[in-house]
């Protein structure tokens, strides 16, 4: 039975952290002479309660039920709220640093963002929780990319027309310091398209996109199952077809084609989602976005105190190199941002790790934990 099924959903994060702390897989036998790294683990301690993991039982914010407010404004309120909630949860694990909050305005006056970034912490080597609320005119390259990926979009966007866009979104990437604690990514957004200079007529089309995924350097199957089960629980509350659809989409999308492997062990991913009313989709985005805190932060709390050596650190950096390859070569969000005139490059490239490593012809030892990870990302697994 899953963690979600074994207890109330509200207590799942605490249950996972509490019951797993003393399992055998927590103990990694290492000779004292090998402890060349990881001096930070002695000063790290998981909090008794991780904040903001009980989103289902907490009072809903005003924007959740205020249907009189335009959806774009409600989405803006949501991503700002979600940013604050995740920052608080991550800071509860980090004794040495707080997030640096950097509010910026576009030079053309068409929007703003708040980049919350932490670097060189004891628990987190780099973590970014960014909000962008921007608008502009879609370039021909962006329009072509949107038409190519979705036939329905191609039908709604006339080839001879020019279009404006408006988007509110939150983008998250967390790179823990400990090699046994996985990297994770989350993104939720609402995208609206208008005929050029004609917002008063309403959007020609609008959709939700997003998801969350996990990228470990070392595989702990219980962690991966818990992560997927928690996301599935949030999906099932709105549509039982969502998790299997979005899990398969995630496995397909987050793939380093040139290496024949997925970026990590997946999660959920969706884009151009407009199959239900905006209200229904907004509530799904709210639950799914908040479920990430419950799904991910307890895993970091569980793994961040495990001892490690230079071997594990180097493997972590090699896997981060593969992570960076995907973000720079394939990721649509990165490409869209870099193609947008006046874009803030520092925020777009926030997802890249602080450090990475490329070794020529690196091959893990047969039967090693490193090889097990490679075997896992070279296939797909049903985790929930």
mmCIF file of C-alpha atoms in Angstrom:
data_model
loop_
_atom_site.group_PDB
_atom_site.id
_atom_site.type_symbol
_atom_site.label_atom_id
_atom_site.label_comp_id
_atom_site.label_asym_id
_atom_site.label_seq_id
_atom_site.Cartn_x
_atom_site.Cartn_y
_atom_site.Cartn_z
ATOM 1 C CA UNK A 1 0.000 0.000 0.000
ATOM 2 C CA UNK A 2 1.312 3.463 -0.795
ATOM 3 C CA UNK A 3 2.152 6.057 1.821
ATOM 4 C CA UNK A 4 -0.881 8.019 0.647
ATOM 5 C CA UNK A 5 -3.070 4.976 1.078
ATOM 6 C CA UNK A 6 -1.627 4.043 4.461
ATOM 7 C CA UNK A 7 -2.445 7.318 6.148
ATOM 8 C CA UNK A 8 -4.407 10.438 5.573
ATOM 9 C CA UNK A 9 -3.020 12.539 2.768
ATOM 10 C CA UNK A 10 -2.460 15.382 5.211
ATOM 11 C CA UNK A 11 -0.010 13.311 7.238
ATOM 12 C CA UNK A 12 1.720 11.602 4.340
ATOM 13 C CA UNK A 13 4.803 13.814 4.271
ATOM 14 C CA UNK A 14 5.433 13.479 7.986
ATOM 15 C CA UNK A 15 4.718 9.759 7.861
ATOM 16 C CA UNK A 16 7.194 9.264 5.034
ATOM 17 C CA UNK A 17 9.928 11.216 6.776
ATOM 18 C CA UNK A 18 9.286 9.705 10.206
ATOM 19 C CA UNK A 19 8.994 6.058 9.224
ATOM 20 C CA UNK A 20 11.914 6.072 6.819
ATOM 21 C CA UNK A 21 14.607 7.791 8.855
ATOM 22 C CA UNK A 22 15.909 4.545 10.407
ATOM 23 C CA UNK A 23 15.723 2.206 7.429
ATOM 24 C CA UNK A 24 18.793 0.213 6.447
ATOM 25 C CA UNK A 25 19.249 2.123 3.219
ATOM 26 C CA UNK A 26 19.967 5.214 5.320
ATOM 27 C CA UNK A 27 23.248 3.671 6.472
ATOM 28 C CA UNK A 28 26.066 3.878 3.953
ATOM 29 C CA UNK A 29 29.194 2.125 5.258
ATOM 30 C CA UNK A 30 32.180 4.375 4.672
ATOM 31 C CA UNK A 31 35.700 4.168 6.034
ATOM 32 C CA UNK A 32 36.748 7.261 8.025
ATOM 33 C CA UNK A 33 39.628 7.883 5.605
ATOM 34 C CA UNK A 34 37.134 8.195 2.752
ATOM 35 C CA UNK A 35 35.139 10.990 4.380
ATOM 36 C CA UNK A 36 36.832 13.680 2.342
ATOM 37 C CA UNK A 37 33.564 15.496 1.747
ATOM 38 C CA UNK A 38 30.258 15.941 3.497
ATOM 39 C CA UNK A 39 31.361 17.813 6.596
ATOM 40 C CA UNK A 40 28.060 19.695 6.448
ATOM 41 C CA UNK A 41 25.925 16.663 7.295
ATOM 42 C CA UNK A 42 26.621 16.943 11.017
ATOM 43 C CA UNK A 43 24.999 20.371 11.211
ATOM 44 C CA UNK A 44 21.872 19.429 9.273
ATOM 45 C CA UNK A 45 18.711 18.328 11.032
ATOM 46 C CA UNK A 46 15.261 17.690 9.618
ATOM 47 C CA UNK A 47 12.544 19.780 11.286
ATOM 48 C CA UNK A 48 9.856 17.998 13.266
ATOM 49 C CA UNK A 49 7.270 19.411 10.878
ATOM 50 C CA UNK A 50 7.970 20.620 7.354
ATOM 51 C CA UNK A 51 5.790 23.667 6.709
ATOM 52 C CA UNK A 52 3.207 23.884 3.931
ATOM 53 C CA UNK A 53 2.823 20.177 3.238
ATOM 54 C CA UNK A 54 -0.829 20.037 4.378
ATOM 55 C CA UNK A 55 -2.394 22.050 1.549
ATOM 56 C CA UNK A 56 -5.588 19.963 1.463
ATOM 57 C CA UNK A 57 -6.594 20.780 5.035
ATOM 58 C CA UNK A 58 -5.419 24.386 5.204
ATOM 59 C CA UNK A 59 -7.920 27.221 4.612
ATOM 60 C CA UNK A 60 -8.042 28.117 0.941
ATOM 61 C CA UNK A 61 -6.735 31.574 -0.039
ATOM 62 C CA UNK A 62 -9.152 34.173 -1.361
ATOM 63 C CA UNK A 63 -7.909 33.844 -4.955
ATOM 64 C CA UNK A 64 -8.898 30.172 -4.956
ATOM 65 C CA UNK A 65 -12.632 30.910 -4.808
ATOM 66 C CA UNK A 66 -12.831 34.465 -6.166
ATOM 67 C CA UNK A 67 -14.409 33.797 -9.549
ATOM 68 C CA UNK A 68 -15.143 37.505 -10.054
ATOM 69 C CA UNK A 69 -11.436 38.200 -10.607
ATOM 70 C CA UNK A 70 -9.987 37.538 -14.089
ATOM 71 C CA UNK A 71 -8.195 34.206 -14.327
ATOM 72 C CA UNK A 72 -4.878 35.810 -15.237
ATOM 73 C CA UNK A 73 -4.889 37.805 -12.003
ATOM 74 C CA UNK A 74 -5.847 34.756 -9.954
ATOM 75 C CA UNK A 75 -3.006 32.816 -11.549
ATOM 76 C CA UNK A 76 -0.612 35.623 -10.672
ATOM 77 C CA UNK A 77 -1.756 35.470 -7.034
ATOM 78 C CA UNK A 78 -1.378 31.691 -7.041
ATOM 79 C CA UNK A 79 2.192 31.575 -8.357
ATOM 80 C CA UNK A 80 3.302 34.284 -5.924
ATOM 81 C CA UNK A 81 1.706 32.381 -3.048
ATOM 82 C CA UNK A 82 3.202 29.080 -4.179
ATOM 83 C CA UNK A 83 6.619 30.705 -4.418
ATOM 84 C CA UNK A 84 6.411 31.878 -0.803
ATOM 85 C CA UNK A 85 5.154 28.508 0.430
ATOM 86 C CA UNK A 86 7.955 26.551 -1.233
ATOM 87 C CA UNK A 87 10.650 29.019 -0.153
ATOM 88 C CA UNK A 88 9.480 28.640 3.455
ATOM 89 C CA UNK A 89 9.522 24.838 3.216
ATOM 90 C CA UNK A 90 13.023 24.711 1.710
ATOM 91 C CA UNK A 91 14.414 27.220 4.210
ATOM 92 C CA UNK A 92 13.202 24.959 7.034
ATOM 93 C CA UNK A 93 15.965 22.492 6.010
ATOM 94 C CA UNK A 94 18.764 25.021 5.447
ATOM 95 C CA UNK A 95 20.574 26.316 8.571
ATOM 96 C CA UNK A 96 23.109 28.562 6.873
ATOM 97 C CA UNK A 97 21.290 30.564 4.193
ATOM 98 C CA UNK A 98 18.068 32.309 3.235
ATOM 99 C CA UNK A 99 16.775 32.843 -0.268
ATOM 100 C CA UNK A 100 17.852 36.065 -1.937
ATOM 101 C CA UNK A 101 14.751 37.780 -3.346
ATOM 102 C CA UNK A 102 15.379 39.717 -6.517
ATOM 103 C CA UNK A 103 12.424 41.620 -7.958
ATOM 104 C CA UNK A 104 12.935 42.825 -11.511
ATOM 105 C CA UNK A 105 10.950 44.759 -14.092
ATOM 106 C CA UNK A 106 11.138 44.300 -17.831
ATOM 107 C CA UNK A 107 12.819 47.232 -19.543
ATOM 108 C CA UNK A 108 9.839 47.659 -21.869
ATOM 109 C CA UNK A 109 7.464 47.803 -18.904
ATOM 110 C CA UNK A 110 5.652 44.622 -19.954
ATOM 111 C CA UNK A 111 5.825 42.648 -16.788
ATOM 112 C CA UNK A 112 7.933 41.727 -13.804
ATOM 113 C CA UNK A 113 9.361 38.799 -11.953
ATOM 114 C CA UNK A 114 10.636 37.761 -8.543
ATOM 115 C CA UNK A 115 13.650 35.454 -8.543
ATOM 116 C CA UNK A 116 14.281 33.712 -5.229
ATOM 117 C CA UNK A 117 17.701 32.071 -5.345
ATOM 118 C CA UNK A 118 19.858 30.316 -2.758
ATOM 119 C CA UNK A 119 23.470 29.361 -3.445
ATOM 120 C CA UNK A 120 26.207 27.600 -1.481
ATOM 121 C CA UNK A 121 24.039 26.472 1.386
ATOM 122 C CA UNK A 122 24.672 23.405 3.520
ATOM 123 C CA UNK A 123 21.532 21.566 2.410
ATOM 124 C CA UNK A 124 21.185 23.217 -0.989
ATOM 125 C CA UNK A 125 24.043 23.965 -3.335
ATOM 126 C CA UNK A 126 21.658 25.933 -5.543
ATOM 127 C CA UNK A 127 17.912 26.406 -5.499
ATOM 128 C CA UNK A 128 15.738 28.775 -7.504
ATOM 129 C CA UNK A 129 12.041 29.561 -7.162
ATOM 130 C CA UNK A 130 11.147 32.085 -9.837
ATOM 131 C CA UNK A 131 7.916 33.865 -10.703
ATOM 132 C CA UNK A 132 7.377 35.653 -14.016
ATOM 133 C CA UNK A 133 4.330 37.699 -14.963
ATOM 134 C CA UNK A 134 5.020 39.046 -18.443
ATOM 135 C CA UNK A 135 3.411 39.920 -21.749
ATOM 136 C CA UNK A 136 4.609 40.712 -25.228
ATOM 137 C CA UNK A 137 4.276 39.935 -28.913
ATOM 138 C CA UNK A 138 4.916 36.398 -30.132
ATOM 139 C CA UNK A 139 7.746 36.141 -32.636
ATOM 140 C CA UNK A 140 7.288 34.128 -35.824
ATOM 141 C CA UNK A 141 9.653 31.511 -34.419
ATOM 142 C CA UNK A 142 7.578 31.146 -31.267
ATOM 143 C CA UNK A 143 4.353 30.908 -33.264
ATOM 144 C CA UNK A 144 5.848 28.226 -35.499
ATOM 145 C CA UNK A 145 6.976 26.220 -32.478
ATOM 146 C CA UNK A 146 3.494 26.447 -30.929
ATOM 147 C CA UNK A 147 1.769 25.383 -34.158
ATOM 148 C CA UNK A 148 4.197 22.532 -34.759
ATOM 149 C CA UNK A 149 3.663 20.939 -31.358
ATOM 150 C CA UNK A 150 -0.145 21.148 -31.270
ATOM 151 C CA UNK A 151 -2.535 20.765 -34.256
ATOM 152 C CA UNK A 152 -5.327 22.490 -32.306
ATOM 153 C CA UNK A 153 -3.111 25.530 -31.815
ATOM 154 C CA UNK A 154 -2.363 25.568 -35.526
ATOM 155 C CA UNK A 155 -6.092 25.750 -36.259
ATOM 156 C CA UNK A 156 -6.680 28.683 -33.903
ATOM 157 C CA UNK A 157 -3.671 30.826 -34.840
ATOM 158 C CA UNK A 158 -3.977 32.109 -38.389
ATOM 159 C CA UNK A 159 -0.751 32.143 -40.342
ATOM 160 C CA UNK A 160 -1.269 35.735 -41.495
ATOM 161 C CA UNK A 161 -2.049 37.202 -38.053
ATOM 162 C CA UNK A 162 0.180 38.652 -35.363
ATOM 163 C CA UNK A 163 -0.475 37.738 -31.748
ATOM 164 C CA UNK A 164 0.297 39.000 -28.275
ATOM 165 C CA UNK A 165 0.723 36.788 -25.233
ATOM 166 C CA UNK A 166 0.398 37.044 -21.481
ATOM 167 C CA UNK A 167 1.727 34.475 -19.021
ATOM 168 C CA UNK A 168 1.974 34.033 -15.270
ATOM 169 C CA UNK A 169 4.126 31.170 -14.048
ATOM 170 C CA UNK A 170 6.379 29.779 -11.365
ATOM 171 C CA UNK A 171 9.514 27.791 -12.209
ATOM 172 C CA UNK A 172 11.506 25.806 -9.661
ATOM 173 C CA UNK A 173 14.785 23.890 -9.757
ATOM 174 C CA UNK A 174 16.473 22.572 -6.611
ATOM 175 C CA UNK A 175 19.994 21.104 -6.565
ATOM 176 C CA UNK A 176 20.790 19.732 -3.073
ATOM 177 C CA UNK A 177 24.398 19.457 -1.948
ATOM 178 C CA UNK A 178 24.242 15.835 -0.843
ATOM 179 C CA UNK A 179 24.594 13.401 -3.786
ATOM 180 C CA UNK A 180 21.969 11.131 -2.232
ATOM 181 C CA UNK A 181 19.352 13.913 -2.241
ATOM 182 C CA UNK A 182 17.758 14.240 -5.692
ATOM 183 C CA UNK A 183 17.455 17.309 -7.867
ATOM 184 C CA UNK A 184 13.868 18.296 -8.602
ATOM 185 C CA UNK A 185 12.047 20.600 -10.994
ATOM 186 C CA UNK A 186 8.575 22.133 -10.990
ATOM 187 C CA UNK A 187 6.799 24.544 -13.324
ATOM 188 C CA UNK A 188 3.203 25.800 -13.406
ATOM 189 C CA UNK A 189 1.879 28.485 -15.723
ATOM 190 C CA UNK A 190 -1.150 29.843 -17.547
ATOM 191 C CA UNK A 191 -0.580 31.155 -21.056
ATOM 192 C CA UNK A 192 -3.010 33.426 -22.918
ATOM 193 C CA UNK A 193 -2.851 34.434 -26.587
ATOM 194 C CA UNK A 194 -4.574 37.526 -28.014
ATOM 195 C CA UNK A 195 -4.854 39.092 -31.420
ATOM 196 C CA UNK A 196 -2.276 41.842 -31.681
ATOM 197 C CA UNK A 197 -3.258 44.945 -29.676
ATOM 198 C CA UNK A 198 -6.733 43.569 -28.955
ATOM 199 C CA UNK A 199 -6.900 42.288 -25.376
ATOM 200 C CA UNK A 200 -10.392 43.735 -24.965
ATOM 201 C CA UNK A 201 -11.752 40.966 -27.201
ATOM 202 C CA UNK A 202 -10.459 38.307 -24.808
ATOM 203 C CA UNK A 203 -7.947 35.547 -25.488
ATOM 204 C CA UNK A 204 -8.019 33.632 -28.740
ATOM 205 C CA UNK A 205 -6.834 30.674 -26.709
ATOM 206 C CA UNK A 206 -5.543 30.002 -23.206
ATOM 207 C CA UNK A 207 -4.093 26.968 -21.529
ATOM 208 C CA UNK A 208 -2.383 25.632 -18.437
ATOM 209 C CA UNK A 209 0.953 23.869 -18.439
ATOM 210 C CA UNK A 210 3.350 22.458 -15.908
ATOM 211 C CA UNK A 211 4.381 19.477 -13.881
ATOM 212 C CA UNK A 212 7.103 18.207 -11.583
ATOM 213 C CA UNK A 213 9.867 15.644 -11.936
ATOM 214 C CA UNK A 214 12.668 14.058 -9.928
ATOM 215 C CA UNK A 215 16.315 13.604 -10.978
ATOM 216 C CA UNK A 216 18.367 11.509 -8.541
ATOM 217 C CA UNK A 217 22.037 10.668 -8.887
ATOM 218 C CA UNK A 218 21.456 7.580 -6.732
ATOM 219 C CA UNK A 219 18.303 5.505 -6.899
ATOM 220 C CA UNK A 220 16.192 4.892 -3.796
ATOM 221 C CA UNK A 221 13.070 3.232 -5.086
ATOM 222 C CA UNK A 222 10.981 4.098 -2.009
ATOM 223 C CA UNK A 223 11.711 7.792 -2.612
ATOM 224 C CA UNK A 224 10.669 7.580 -6.250
ATOM 225 C CA UNK A 225 7.481 5.679 -5.437
ATOM 226 C CA UNK A 226 6.555 8.171 -2.733
ATOM 227 C CA UNK A 227 7.155 11.105 -5.084
ATOM 228 C CA UNK A 228 4.996 9.578 -7.821
ATOM 229 C CA UNK A 229 2.257 8.446 -5.422
ATOM 230 C CA UNK A 230 1.959 11.938 -3.995
ATOM 231 C CA UNK A 231 1.625 13.514 -7.441
ATOM 232 C CA UNK A 232 -0.857 10.807 -8.454
ATOM 233 C CA UNK A 233 -2.981 11.572 -5.401
ATOM 234 C CA UNK A 234 -3.240 15.211 -6.482
ATOM 235 C CA UNK A 235 -4.079 14.224 -10.061
ATOM 236 C CA UNK A 236 -6.686 11.627 -9.089
ATOM 237 C CA UNK A 237 -8.633 14.207 -7.102
ATOM 238 C CA UNK A 238 -9.441 15.927 -10.421
ATOM 239 C CA UNK A 239 -9.277 13.300 -13.163
ATOM 240 C CA UNK A 240 -8.135 9.661 -12.847
ATOM 241 C CA UNK A 241 -6.730 9.808 -16.385
ATOM 242 C CA UNK A 242 -4.394 12.690 -15.577
ATOM 243 C CA UNK A 243 -1.600 10.822 -13.796
ATOM 244 C CA UNK A 244 -1.090 8.041 -16.385
ATOM 245 C CA UNK A 245 -1.330 10.572 -19.237
ATOM 246 C CA UNK A 246 0.971 13.121 -17.688
ATOM 247 C CA UNK A 247 3.426 10.523 -16.366
ATOM 248 C CA UNK A 248 3.848 9.102 -19.882
ATOM 249 C CA UNK A 249 4.169 12.645 -21.263
ATOM 250 C CA UNK A 250 6.883 13.388 -18.713
ATOM 251 C CA UNK A 251 8.835 10.256 -19.663
ATOM 252 C CA UNK A 252 8.682 11.300 -23.317
ATOM 253 C CA UNK A 253 9.437 14.991 -22.839
ATOM 254 C CA UNK A 254 12.307 14.892 -20.325
ATOM 255 C CA UNK A 255 14.591 12.768 -22.479
ATOM 256 C CA UNK A 256 18.165 13.340 -23.548
ATOM 257 C CA UNK A 257 17.716 11.867 -27.010
ATOM 258 C CA UNK A 258 21.410 12.012 -27.822
ATOM 259 C CA UNK A 259 22.194 9.847 -24.780
ATOM 260 C CA UNK A 260 19.209 7.507 -25.012
ATOM 261 C CA UNK A 261 18.101 8.215 -21.459
ATOM 262 C CA UNK A 262 15.495 10.165 -19.533
ATOM 263 C CA UNK A 263 16.652 13.164 -17.518
ATOM 264 C CA UNK A 264 15.615 11.438 -14.311
ATOM 265 C CA UNK A 265 12.887 9.162 -12.952
ATOM 266 C CA UNK A 266 10.003 11.287 -14.147
ATOM 267 C CA UNK A 267 6.904 12.683 -12.545
ATOM 268 C CA UNK A 268 4.167 14.474 -14.458
ATOM 269 C CA UNK A 269 4.239 16.914 -17.360
ATOM 270 C CA UNK A 270 1.443 18.593 -19.322
ATOM 271 C CA UNK A 271 1.103 21.477 -21.730
ATOM 272 C CA UNK A 272 -1.646 23.158 -23.761
ATOM 273 C CA UNK A 273 -4.161 21.842 -21.205
ATOM 274 C CA UNK A 274 -7.631 23.163 -21.965
ATOM 275 C CA UNK A 275 -9.768 20.014 -21.748
ATOM 276 C CA UNK A 276 -11.901 21.329 -18.859
ATOM 277 C CA UNK A 277 -13.254 24.681 -17.750
ATOM 278 C CA UNK A 278 -10.649 27.261 -16.674
ATOM 279 C CA UNK A 279 -11.990 27.008 -13.119
ATOM 280 C CA UNK A 280 -11.505 23.235 -12.964
ATOM 281 C CA UNK A 281 -8.020 23.483 -14.437
ATOM 282 C CA UNK A 282 -7.055 26.262 -12.061
ATOM 283 C CA UNK A 283 -8.012 24.118 -9.071
ATOM 284 C CA UNK A 284 -6.043 21.212 -10.488
ATOM 285 C CA UNK A 285 -3.003 23.475 -10.919
ATOM 286 C CA UNK A 286 -3.409 24.646 -7.314
ATOM 287 C CA UNK A 287 -3.493 21.121 -5.890
ATOM 288 C CA UNK A 288 -0.815 19.758 -8.186
ATOM 289 C CA UNK A 289 1.518 22.688 -7.591
ATOM 290 C CA UNK A 290 1.175 22.480 -3.823
ATOM 291 C CA UNK A 291 1.565 18.692 -3.817
ATOM 292 C CA UNK A 292 5.179 19.161 -4.936
ATOM 293 C CA UNK A 293 6.126 20.478 -1.488
ATOM 294 C CA UNK A 294 4.711 17.342 0.119
ATOM 295 C CA UNK A 295 6.241 15.089 -2.549
ATOM 296 C CA UNK A 296 9.784 16.458 -2.586
ATOM 297 C CA UNK A 297 10.910 18.304 0.539
ATOM 298 C CA UNK A 298 10.580 15.273 2.889
ATOM 299 C CA UNK A 299 12.856 13.293 0.562
ATOM 300 C CA UNK A 300 15.577 15.943 0.868
ATOM 301 C CA UNK A 301 15.091 16.009 4.646
ATOM 302 C CA UNK A 302 15.593 12.249 4.716
ATOM 303 C CA UNK A 303 18.713 12.152 2.507
ATOM 304 C CA UNK A 304 20.606 15.356 3.283
ATOM 305 C CA UNK A 305 22.430 13.915 6.328
ATOM 306 C CA UNK A 306 23.773 10.781 4.634
ATOM 307 C CA UNK A 307 27.605 10.591 4.570
ATOM 308 C CA UNK A 308 29.251 10.561 1.158
ATOM 309 C CA UNK A 309 32.683 10.599 -0.446
ATOM 310 C CA UNK A 310 34.395 12.050 -3.505
ATOM 311 C CA UNK A 311 33.130 9.139 -5.596
ATOM 312 C CA UNK A 312 29.469 10.034 -4.967
ATOM 313 C CA UNK A 313 30.172 13.728 -5.412
ATOM 314 C CA UNK A 314 31.806 13.220 -8.814
ATOM 315 C CA UNK A 315 28.939 11.044 -10.007
ATOM 316 C CA UNK A 316 26.460 13.687 -8.874
ATOM 317 C CA UNK A 317 28.327 16.286 -10.926
ATOM 318 C CA UNK A 318 28.345 14.034 -14.003
ATOM 319 C CA UNK A 319 24.571 13.584 -13.715
ATOM 320 C CA UNK A 320 24.182 17.334 -13.334
ATOM 321 C CA UNK A 321 26.047 17.724 -16.598
ATOM 322 C CA UNK A 322 23.420 15.558 -18.274
ATOM 323 C CA UNK A 323 20.748 17.674 -16.595
ATOM 324 C CA UNK A 324 22.265 20.810 -18.067
ATOM 325 C CA UNK A 325 22.413 19.208 -21.511
ATOM 326 C CA UNK A 326 18.660 18.682 -21.529
ATOM 327 C CA UNK A 327 17.884 22.207 -20.353
ATOM 328 C CA UNK A 328 20.097 23.821 -22.984
ATOM 329 C CA UNK A 329 19.339 21.529 -25.921
ATOM 330 C CA UNK A 330 15.722 20.411 -25.592
ATOM 331 C CA UNK A 331 13.736 22.354 -22.990
ATOM 332 C CA UNK A 332 10.932 24.365 -24.594
ATOM 333 C CA UNK A 333 10.682 26.811 -21.726
ATOM 334 C CA UNK A 334 14.357 27.707 -21.983
ATOM 335 C CA UNK A 335 14.073 28.106 -25.753
ATOM 336 C CA UNK A 336 10.940 30.255 -25.465
ATOM 337 C CA UNK A 337 12.613 32.486 -22.903
ATOM 338 C CA UNK A 338 15.774 32.942 -24.941
ATOM 339 C CA UNK A 339 13.674 33.766 -28.025
ATOM 340 C CA UNK A 340 11.626 36.416 -26.195
ATOM 341 C CA UNK A 341 12.850 39.986 -26.796
ATOM 342 C CA UNK A 342 13.841 41.691 -23.545
ATOM 343 C CA UNK A 343 14.016 38.400 -21.634
ATOM 344 C CA UNK A 344 15.954 38.236 -18.362
ATOM 345 C CA UNK A 345 18.691 35.726 -19.074
ATOM 346 C CA UNK A 346 19.793 35.263 -15.445
ATOM 347 C CA UNK A 347 16.312 34.061 -14.502
ATOM 348 C CA UNK A 348 15.949 31.823 -17.569
ATOM 349 C CA UNK A 349 19.244 30.049 -16.843
ATOM 350 C CA UNK A 350 18.569 29.800 -13.105
ATOM 351 C CA UNK A 351 17.837 26.092 -13.638
ATOM 352 C CA UNK A 352 21.474 25.267 -14.367
ATOM 353 C CA UNK A 353 23.468 23.753 -11.489
ATOM 354 C CA UNK A 354 26.169 25.720 -9.741
ATOM 355 C CA UNK A 355 28.686 23.003 -10.609
ATOM 356 C CA UNK A 356 28.745 20.136 -13.138
ATOM 357 C CA UNK A 357 31.258 17.724 -14.627
ATOM 358 C CA UNK A 358 31.903 16.111 -17.998
ATOM 359 C CA UNK A 359 34.301 13.150 -18.017
ATOM 360 C CA UNK A 360 35.418 11.583 -21.268
ATOM 361 C CA UNK A 361 33.940 8.091 -21.732
ATOM 362 C CA UNK A 362 32.792 7.717 -18.126
ATOM 363 C CA UNK A 363 31.439 4.208 -17.516
ATOM 364 C CA UNK A 364 30.192 3.051 -14.108
ATOM 365 C CA UNK A 365 31.508 -0.159 -12.575
ATOM 366 C CA UNK A 366 29.261 -3.141 -13.409
ATOM 367 C CA UNK A 367 26.848 -3.862 -10.583
ATOM 368 C CA UNK A 368 27.469 -0.485 -8.894
ATOM 369 C CA UNK A 369 24.779 1.943 -7.681
ATOM 370 C CA UNK A 370 25.850 4.263 -10.488
ATOM 371 C CA UNK A 371 25.152 1.580 -13.084
ATOM 372 C CA UNK A 372 21.770 0.897 -11.467
ATOM 373 C CA UNK A 373 20.827 4.540 -11.963
ATOM 374 C CA UNK A 374 21.837 4.392 -15.630
ATOM 375 C CA UNK A 375 19.831 1.223 -16.170
ATOM 376 C CA UNK A 376 16.796 2.949 -14.664
ATOM 377 C CA UNK A 377 16.945 6.088 -16.809
ATOM 378 C CA UNK A 378 17.457 4.031 -19.964
ATOM 379 C CA UNK A 379 14.007 2.514 -19.597
ATOM 380 C CA UNK A 380 10.647 3.571 -18.157
ATOM 381 C CA UNK A 381 9.125 2.272 -14.937
ATOM 382 C CA UNK A 382 5.630 2.463 -13.475
ATOM 383 C CA UNK A 383 6.199 3.867 -10.008
ATOM 384 C CA UNK A 384 2.614 4.361 -8.788
#
